[in-house]
C-alpha positions as semicolon CSV with decimal commas, in nm:
position;residue;x (nm);y (nm);z (nm)
1;M;0,655;-0,443;4,234
2;H;0,806;-0,094;4,258
3;T;1,137;-0,205;4,120
4;H;1,154;0,047;3,837
5;M;1,313;0,307;4,067
6;V;1,569;0,077;4,225
7;I;1,625;-0,162;3,936
8;R;1,679;-0,002;3,597
9;V;1,695;-0,190;3,272
10;E;1,856;0,001;2,987
11;G;1,851;-0,107;2,623
12;G;1,593;-0,379;2,685
13;L;1,851;-0,624;2,819
14;L;1,585;-0,806;3,027
15;P;1,216;-0,705;3,007
16;P;1,018;-0,611;3,325
17;D;0,788;-0,916;3,307
18;L;1,091;-1,148;3,295
19;L;1,231;-0,976;3,606
20;E;0,898;-1,024;3,782
21;S;0,900;-1,395;3,697
22;I;1,255;-1,420;3,836
23;A;1,149;-1,234;4,153
24;E;0,865;-1,484;4,199
25;G;1,106;-1,774;4,141
26;A;0,882;-1,883;3,854
27;L;1,152;-1,929;3,587
28;P;1,386;-2,223;3,531
29;G;1,712;-2,183;3,725
30;Q;1,541;-2,045;4,037
31;A;1,532;-2,363;4,251
32;P;1,779;-2,405;4,543
33;G;1,971;-2,671;4,349
34;D;2,033;-2,423;4,064
35;F;2,216;-2,205;4,318
36;E;2,429;-2,510;4,406
37;F;2,269;-2,547;4,750
38;P;2,217;-2,896;4,895
39;R;1,876;-3,059;4,874
40;G;1,629;-2,942;5,131
41;T;1,779;-2,590;5,147
42;R;1,524;-2,309;5,151
43;L;1,633;-2,034;4,914
44;S;1,436;-1,775;5,113
45;E;1,653;-1,851;5,419
46;K;1,973;-1,814;5,217
47;I;1,853;-1,477;5,085
48;A;1,757;-1,365;5,438
49;D;2,107;-1,464;5,563
50;A;2,273;-1,267;5,282
51;W;2,047;-0,969;5,366
52;G;2,159;-0,981;5,730
53;H;2,526;-0,986;5,625
54;A;2,470;-0,707;5,374
55;R;2,308;-0,480;5,635
56;A;2,594;-0,528;5,879
57;H;2,858;-0,458;5,613
58;W;2,667;-0,157;5,480
59;E;2,660;-0,001;5,825
60;A;3,034;-0,058;5,880
61;F;3,102;0,082;5,531
62;Q;2,902;0,399;5,604
63;H;3,091;0,452;5,933
64;R;3,426;0,415;5,757
65;L;3,321;0,659;5,483
66;Q;3,246;0,932;5,738
67;R;3,606;0,919;5,856
68;L;3,757;0,961;5,508
69;P;3,874;1,299;5,377
70;A;3,630;1,450;5,127
71;D;3,873;1,418;4,835
72;D;3,938;1,046;4,890
73;P;3,766;0,843;4,614
74;A;3,700;0,573;4,879
75;T;3,814;0,294;4,648
76;T;3,975;0,067;4,910
77;V;3,694;0,117;5,162
78;T;3,424;0,051;4,898
79;R;3,597;-0,267;4,788
80;E;3,705;-0,415;5,119
81;Q;3,430;-0,302;5,354
82;W;3,135;-0,340;5,123
83;I;3,145;-0,491;4,773
84;I;3,381;-0,784;4,830
85;P;3,191;-0,901;5,144
86;L;2,856;-0,843;4,965
87;L;2,962;-1,048;4,662
88;S;3,109;-1,312;4,892
89;S;2,763;-1,362;5,047
90;L;2,634;-1,414;4,689
91;G;2,878;-1,698;4,624
92;Y;3,179;-1,510;4,480
93;E;3,453;-1,700;4,661
94;S;3,748;-1,643;4,427
95;L;3,756;-1,266;4,376
96;T;4,110;-1,190;4,263
97;Y;4,260;-0,843;4,246
98;Q;4,421;-0,767;3,906
99;P;4,739;-0,563;3,959
100;R;4,808;-0,552;3,585
101;A;4,568;-0,416;3,323
102;A;4,438;-0,660;3,063
103;Q;4,585;-0,608;2,714
104;V;4,354;-0,634;2,413
105;D;4,488;-0,553;2,064
106;G;4,718;-0,284;2,198
107;S;4,462;-0,127;2,433
108;T;4,478;-0,162;2,811
109;F;4,179;-0,233;3,033
110;A;4,244;-0,179;3,402
111;I;3,967;-0,408;3,531
112;S;4,009;-0,431;3,908
113;H;3,901;-0,792;3,976
114;R;3,810;-1,128;3,831
115;D;3,627;-1,413;3,996
116;G;3,915;-1,651;3,954
117;P;4,288;-1,638;3,881
118;D;4,273;-1,671;3,500
119;E;4,219;-1,424;3,215
120;D;3,901;-1,607;3,115
121;A;3,743;-1,568;3,461
122;L;3,444;-1,332;3,500
123;P;3,554;-0,962;3,492
124;I;3,430;-0,751;3,786
125;H;3,531;-0,385;3,803
126;I;3,493;-0,220;4,146
127;E;3,538;0,156;4,179
128;G;3,511;0,381;4,486
129;C;3,165;0,509;4,579
130;R;3,270;0,868;4,502
131;T;3,339;0,778;4,139
132;D;3,064;0,821;3,878
133;L;3,016;0,509;3,666
134;D;2,942;0,716;3,355
135;R;3,210;0,984;3,385
136;R;3,575;0,982;3,295
137;A;3,810;1,087;3,573
138;P;3,884;1,464;3,555
139;T;4,255;1,377;3,519
140;G;4,177;1,203;3,187
141;R;4,323;0,878;3,322
142;P;4,188;0,618;3,281
143;R;4,076;0,707;2,930
144;L;3,724;0,565;2,977
145;S;3,446;0,589;3,235
146;P;3,412;0,272;3,449
147;H;3,100;0,170;3,254
148;S;3,264;0,225;2,913
149;L;3,576;0,043;3,028
150;M;3,378;-0,273;3,104
151;Q;3,155;-0,242;2,796
152;E;3,445;-0,197;2,557
153;Y;3,633;-0,483;2,724
154;L;3,334;-0,716;2,675
155;N;3,288;-0,600;2,316
156;R;3,652;-0,666;2,228
157;T;3,703;-1,000;2,402
158;E;3,531;-1,338;2,419
159;H;3,368;-1,243;2,752
160;L;2,988;-1,218;2,735
161;W;2,898;-1,079;3,079
162;G;3,065;-0,853;3,335
163;I;2,988;-0,653;3,649
164;V;3,078;-0,289;3,715
165;T;3,000;-0,114;4,043
166;N;3,093;0,186;4,255
167;G;2,929;0,038;4,563
168;Y;2,618;0,252;4,534
169;R;2,515;0,119;4,194
170;L;2,590;-0,219;4,047
171;R;2,541;-0,302;3,681
172;L;2,527;-0,627;3,490
173;L;2,665;-0,569;3,140
174;R;2,657;-0,789;2,834
175;D;2,869;-0,782;2,521
176;N;2,671;-0,563;2,278
177;A;2,912;-0,448;2,010
178;L;2,625;-0,407;1,763
179;M;2,413;-0,177;1,975
180;T;2,459;0,197;1,977
181;R;2,284;0,268;2,305
182;P;2,386;0,138;2,649
183;A;2,240;-0,194;2,762
184;Y;2,260;-0,303;3,125
185;V;2,063;-0,397;3,435
186;E;2,137;-0,160;3,723
187;F;2,068;-0,210;4,093
188;D;2,064;0,098;4,316
189;L;2,230;-0,066;4,616
190;Q;2,219;0,257;4,815
191;Q;1,839;0,279;4,787
192;I;1,800;-0,093;4,857
193;M;2,007;-0,071;5,176
194;E;1,890;0,267;5,304
195;G;1,525;0,195;5,224
196;E;1,546;-0,156;5,377
197;R;1,403;-0,293;5,053
198;F;1,425;-0,665;5,112
199;A;1,211;-0,763;4,811
200;D;1,444;-0,573;4,577
201;F;1,746;-0,729;4,747
202;A;1,591;-1,073;4,688
203;L;1,567;-1,001;4,314
204;F;1,925;-0,871;4,319
205;Y;2,028;-1,201;4,482
206;R;1,835;-1,411;4,228
207;L;1,991;-1,225;3,935
208;V;2,349;-1,157;4,048
209;H;2,428;-1,472;4,252
210;R;2,750;-1,637;4,135
211;T;2,562;-1,928;3,976
212;R;2,383;-1,690;3,735
213;L;2,699;-1,573;3,557
214;P;2,961;-1,755;3,351
215;R;3,244;-1,938;3,527
216;S;3,467;-1,872;3,227
217;V;3,451;-1,775;2,861
218;E;3,368;-2,136;2,765
219;D;3,043;-2,180;2,958
220;A;2,912;-1,825;2,899
221;P;2,657;-1,926;2,630
222;E;2,493;-2,170;2,876
223;C;2,486;-1,957;3,194
224;W;2,147;-1,866;3,341
225;L;2,178;-1,494;3,262
226;E;2,248;-1,571;2,898
227;Q;1,951;-1,810;2,889
228;Y;1,726;-1,535;3,028
229;Y;1,866;-1,290;2,775
230;Q;1,800;-1,528;2,484
231;Q;1,450;-1,595;2,615
232;A;1,388;-1,219;2,624
233;L;1,503;-1,190;2,261
234;E;1,264;-1,466;2,150
235;Q;0,979;-1,311;2,347
236;G;1,054;-0,973;2,193
237;G;1,041;-1,127;1,846
238;R;0,704;-1,288;1,921
239;V;0,569;-0,964;2,068
240;R;0,679;-0,771;1,759
241;D;0,511;-1,025;1,532
242;R;0,189;-1,005;1,734
243;L;0,212;-0,624;1,743
244;R;0,252;-0,611;1,365
245;D;-0,057;-0,832;1,318
246;G;-0,248;-0,625;1,573
247;V;-0,159;-0,295;1,405
248;E;-0,262;-0,434;1,066
249;E;-0,597;-0,547;1,206
250;A;-0,650;-0,210;1,380
251;L;-0,573;-0,023;1,056
252;R;-0,845;-0,225;0,878
253;I;-1,102;-0,178;1,155
254;F;-1,041;0,196;1,203
255;G;-0,997;0,268;0,832
256;T;-1,322;0,093;0,733
257;G;-1,510;0,226;1,036
258;F;-1,425;0,589;0,966
259;L;-1,520;0,558;0,599
260;R;-1,853;0,387;0,675
261;H;-1,960;0,609;0,963
262;P;-2,273;0,815;0,884
263;A;-2,100;1,137;0,996
264;S;-1,806;1,090;0,758
265;Q;-1,953;1,253;0,442
266;A;-1,662;1,499;0,418
267;L;-1,407;1,216;0,443
268;R;-1,582;1,011;0,170
269;Q;-1,604;1,321;-0,048
270;K;-1,225;1,381;-0,015
271;V;-1,155;1,019;-0,113
272;R;-1,392;1,031;-0,412
273;E;-1,242;1,355;-0,544
274;G;-0,888;1,223;-0,498
275;R;-0,797;1,490;-0,239
276;L;-0,705;1,217;0,011
277;S;-0,490;0,938;-0,132
278;A;-0,486;0,586;0,012
279;T;-0,127;0,643;0,128
280;A;-0,210;0,969;0,306
281;Y;-0,512;0,807;0,473
282;Y;-0,297;0,508;0,578
283;R;-0,038;0,744;0,733
284;Q;-0,302;0,929;0,931
285;L;-0,446;0,602;1,063
286;L;-0,101;0,474;1,154
287;H;-0,030;0,798;1,337
288;L;-0,350;0,756;1,539
289;I;-0,285;0,391;1,624
290;Y;0,070;0,458;1,742
291;R;-0,053;0,744;1,960
292;L;-0,303;0,504;2,120
293;L;-0,031;0,241;2,168
294;F;0,198;0,499;2,323
295;L;-0,078;0,602;2,566
296;M;-0,158;0,242;2,660
297;V;0,205;0,155;2,732
298;S;0,250;0,477;2,933
299;E;-0,060;0,394;3,137
300;E;0,048;0,036;3,194
301;R;0,388;0,151;3,322
302;G;0,226;0,408;3,551
303;V;0,381;0,706;3,370
304;V;0,047;0,875;3,298
305;G;-0,305;0,837;3,433
306;P;-0,456;0,860;3,781
307;E;-0,249;0,740;4,077
308;D;-0,493;0,465;4,174
């Protein structure tokens, strides 16, 4: 699955293998009933319908954009012609514009929409497609980039999940007050639509559909996205434990092997004469093992190595 270009995961929010299982419909929560469809519904047909709607709206959106002056941030067009209809085909029926900024401990957060009338409804911030999600406006207002606005809002309220988008990119964000680096799942909607990438759209549907995210602050810990996130954390813990055991075993095998090898007279001599301490030897072995690990991961992710 060539999703790494179109679907980016920052800060390890959801690991690639979990995304693949979701794409295959192999995880809990991926049956038609979990999307609140009646029995006998085929999810693949629902996704194909949404794809058809999305393509029509994308085309209309692109036509409207061409008629806008170059300095127009395209906020209204992005919202009304594209993102609101797109989200509507993913089950977001109660998108409510927020004319007043949310107040949190004396700070204001001008989040554009919620999926519901109340403060505890899911926050969804929709910017114009000519606005960069990671840049503050040149005017200095608002005080934060769209991404930082949503992240800080999640960190300072009871909300666990939120969506921020400029129409070309859409990100799922989670409260992560403890992390120093950004954590999100990003979908490049522009590439998905222009490249006619139905498989990537299907994963987008399975991960961003209304039934995946919290209805309100109360049910956030039980929503499907949060369950996937917690599963990823547990998996990560298990992987780290296994990795630690594996590294320990590799240190023993390599360390003993090098010392016993017939061609290692010079190494044994250094150890005997105390010119190579156990700690120094351990560090060199660790260095070697981590270089091998680094290479293996790079190869597995297709970053290095032959194309085929």
